[in-house]
Amino acid sequence: MARILLTGANGFVGKVLQRRLLKSNHEVVGTVASPPASAELECDYQVMNICDRAQVEAVIQRVKPTHLVHLAAVSNVAVSFKQPLLTWHANVIGTLNLMEELKAHAPECFTLFVSSSEVYGESFKSGQLLDENATCVPMNPYAASKLAAEHAVMQYLRQGMPGVVVRPFNHIGPGQSADFVTASFARQIAWIEAGLQPPVLKVGNLDASRDFLNVHDVCEAYAMLLDANRDQLEHRMYNIASGKSRQIRSVLQALLAEATVPIIVQTDPDRLRPSDIPLAAGANARIKEAVGWVPTTPLAQTVRDILDYWRGQALLEPPD
Ligand code: GDD
């Protein structure tokens, strides 16, 4: 049994991951930036701002984790364009605070640092499946900050601390913020069906393609890496990808096919970005070989689950 410190425990991924880790009988201590609503967390938790070094030190000294999963981050590309300082500070300095305090108080702790496939950036323009050796040319502040944080973590791994860096591709599911594409579209459909929004669905760039994964499959990959024997983990970097790319337009069509009312689609210039990766798809041979992980949830199922979730939320969270 491991004692796992999970940053960002009340985020979209954190909530799914804590449940998955508790199911394996691990002890999980989540960290949250501010006290959560009572039903939000199933694990023990500590309030901790990753940018506050003293708070990070106190939590690591108290918990003495055997494993760290570092999820807490500014993770939205559009937000990172608007708030680059916040993004760099949280994603790089926050990560360094954690690694410094682990080095001082729990140097044997195994770190799973959650980076992002966004770090490949311009390399996606080749249109090929990218593996972990592809060149990283970030195209936005979020991706650049994640790449910088990867380099920071790698320095500690080089010095002998155990751990891996993962680069997950787009993961989606019920509970994700509507700042992200599938949640945004599904929430609008749910509002339109409930008569809370005129029948016009606002969209950004529909030409882009992404390698979509179900959040439960991604959390399964994290759990498998945490449970792996160290000699299974020959590499320090792992893509978490399906190897298939789906155009945003086709995901929208899948959602619209489930809608119970007619809907008009309209481009909203505010949803277009200064630059956008046209097509992203990742090779997953390395993680498959290391721990036997493959994604298992069909995208059609995930899309239906997301829409059902937002139908349930529509009356609880109506538009402003
Ligand atoms: N958010 C959003 N809203 N995106 C839209 C919309 C819209 O209304 N319409 C089209 N898109 C397009 C975006 O331009 C982008 O091409 C694609 O849909 C996916 O956008 P997001 O869901 O915001 O995700 P992302 O690809 O920018 O980044 C996500 O994936 C990364 C992993 O590859 C995030 O989850 C990152 O945190 C993550 O690291």
Short mmCIF file of N, CA and C and ligand atoms in Angstrom, two decimals, residues 75-77 116-118 142 168-170 176 179-181 184-185 202-206 208 210 248 271 273 276-277, ligand 1:
data_model
loop_
_atom_site.label_atom_id
_atom_site.label_comp_id
_atom_site.label_asym_id
_atom_site.label_seq_id
_atom_site.Cartn_x
_atom_site.Cartn_y
_atom_site.Cartn_z
N SER A 75 -4.61 24.56 -16.47
CA SER A 75 -4.56 23.53 -17.52
C SER A 75 -5.34 23.92 -18.77
N ASN A 76 -5.79 25.17 -18.82
CA ASN A 76 -6.59 25.57 -19.97
C ASN A 76 -5.78 26.45 -20.91
N VAL A 77 -5.73 26.04 -22.18
CA VAL A 77 -4.90 26.74 -23.16
C VAL A 77 -5.37 28.19 -23.33
N SER A 116 1.71 17.29 -20.46
CA SER A 116 0.64 17.34 -21.46
C SER A 116 1.19 17.07 -22.85
N SER A 117 0.37 16.47 -23.69
CA SER A 117 0.74 16.28 -25.10
C SER A 117 0.90 17.62 -25.81
N GLU A 118 0.34 18.68 -25.21
CA GLU A 118 0.47 20.02 -25.80
C GLU A 118 1.93 20.42 -26.00
N TYR A 142 0.56 27.73 -21.92
CA TYR A 142 0.30 26.52 -21.13
C TYR A 142 1.32 25.43 -21.48
N PRO A 168 -0.35 13.13 -21.16
CA PRO A 168 -1.68 12.68 -21.59
C PRO A 168 -2.22 13.54 -22.72
N PHE A 169 -2.96 12.90 -23.64
CA PHE A 169 -3.67 13.63 -24.68
C PHE A 169 -5.03 14.04 -24.11
N ASN A 170 -5.90 14.65 -24.92
CA ASN A 170 -7.14 15.24 -24.39
C ASN A 170 -7.99 14.22 -23.67
N GLN A 176 -16.07 17.54 -16.28
CA GLN A 176 -15.03 18.46 -16.77
C GLN A 176 -15.60 19.87 -16.91
N ASP A 179 -15.05 24.91 -19.93
CA ASP A 179 -14.01 25.64 -20.66
C ASP A 179 -13.42 24.75 -21.76
N PHE A 180 -13.64 23.43 -21.65
CA PHE A 180 -13.08 22.50 -22.63
C PHE A 180 -14.15 22.09 -23.63
N VAL A 181 -13.69 21.64 -24.79
CA VAL A 181 -14.59 21.59 -25.94
C VAL A 181 -15.81 20.68 -25.78
N SER A 184 -18.19 21.97 -23.18
CA SER A 184 -18.83 23.21 -23.62
C SER A 184 -20.00 22.90 -24.56
N PHE A 185 -19.75 22.04 -25.54
CA PHE A 185 -20.81 21.72 -26.51
C PHE A 185 -21.98 21.00 -25.81
N LYS A 202 -22.76 27.75 -29.88
CA LYS A 202 -21.56 28.52 -30.25
C LYS A 202 -20.34 27.62 -30.24
N VAL A 203 -19.53 27.74 -31.27
CA VAL A 203 -18.35 26.87 -31.40
C VAL A 203 -17.13 27.70 -31.81
N GLY A 204 -15.95 27.09 -31.59
CA GLY A 204 -14.70 27.68 -32.08
C GLY A 204 -14.24 26.92 -33.32
N ASN A 205 -12.97 26.56 -33.35
CA ASN A 205 -12.37 25.91 -34.51
C ASN A 205 -12.80 24.44 -34.61
N LEU A 206 -13.62 24.13 -35.62
CA LEU A 206 -14.11 22.75 -35.76
C LEU A 206 -13.19 21.91 -36.64
N ALA A 208 -9.95 21.43 -36.21
CA ALA A 208 -8.89 20.76 -35.46
C ALA A 208 -9.28 19.32 -35.14
N ARG A 210 -8.28 15.97 -32.44
CA ARG A 210 -7.62 15.63 -31.17
C ARG A 210 -7.70 14.14 -30.90
N ILE A 248 -12.90 17.75 -34.35
CA ILE A 248 -13.86 18.34 -33.42
C ILE A 248 -15.25 18.37 -34.07
N ARG A 271 -14.14 32.25 -29.41
CA ARG A 271 -13.69 30.88 -29.14
C ARG A 271 -12.53 30.46 -30.05
N ARG A 273 -8.63 30.76 -31.29
CA ARG A 273 -7.40 31.06 -30.55
C ARG A 273 -6.35 31.71 -31.44
N ASP A 276 -3.65 27.40 -32.91
CA ASP A 276 -4.30 26.17 -32.47
C ASP A 276 -3.62 24.99 -33.16
N ILE A 277 -3.33 23.96 -32.42
CA ILE A 277 -2.75 22.75 -33.03
C ILE A 277 -3.80 22.14 -33.96
N1 GDD B 1 -12.50 24.95 -25.37
C1 GDD B 1 -13.09 24.99 -26.59
N2 GDD B 1 -14.34 25.57 -26.71
N3 GDD B 1 -12.43 24.48 -27.63
C2 GDD B 1 -13.04 24.52 -28.85
C3 GDD B 1 -14.31 25.08 -29.04
C4 GDD B 1 -14.99 25.62 -27.93
O1 GDD B 1 -16.12 26.14 -28.02
N4 GDD B 1 -14.65 24.94 -30.34
C5 GDD B 1 -13.62 24.33 -30.93
N5 GDD B 1 -12.64 24.08 -30.04
C6 GDD B 1 -11.36 23.42 -30.35
C7 GDD B 1 -10.12 24.12 -29.83
O2 GDD B 1 -9.75 25.21 -30.67
C8 GDD B 1 -9.11 22.95 -29.88
O3 GDD B 1 -8.67 22.79 -31.20
C9 GDD B 1 -9.99 21.75 -29.53
O4 GDD B 1 -11.34 22.16 -29.70
C10 GDD B 1 -9.81 21.22 -28.13
O5 GDD B 1 -9.88 22.31 -27.24
P1 GDD B 1 -9.89 22.09 -25.65
O6 GDD B 1 -10.97 21.16 -25.25
O7 GDD B 1 -9.90 23.44 -25.01
O8 GDD B 1 -8.52 21.32 -25.36
P2 GDD B 1 -7.01 21.59 -25.84
O9 GDD B 1 -6.71 20.62 -26.94
O10 GDD B 1 -6.77 23.02 -26.13
O11 GDD B 1 -6.19 21.22 -24.54
C11 GDD B 1 -6.58 20.11 -23.75
O12 GDD B 1 -5.83 18.98 -24.02
C12 GDD B 1 -4.49 18.99 -23.59
C13 GDD B 1 -3.88 17.64 -23.92
O13 GDD B 1 -3.65 17.54 -25.27
C14 GDD B 1 -6.52 20.49 -22.28
O14 GDD B 1 -7.22 19.51 -21.56
C15 GDD B 1 -5.12 20.55 -21.78
O15 GDD B 1 -5.11 20.74 -20.36
C16 GDD B 1 -4.44 19.25 -22.10
O16 GDD B 1 -3.11 19.26 -21.66
#
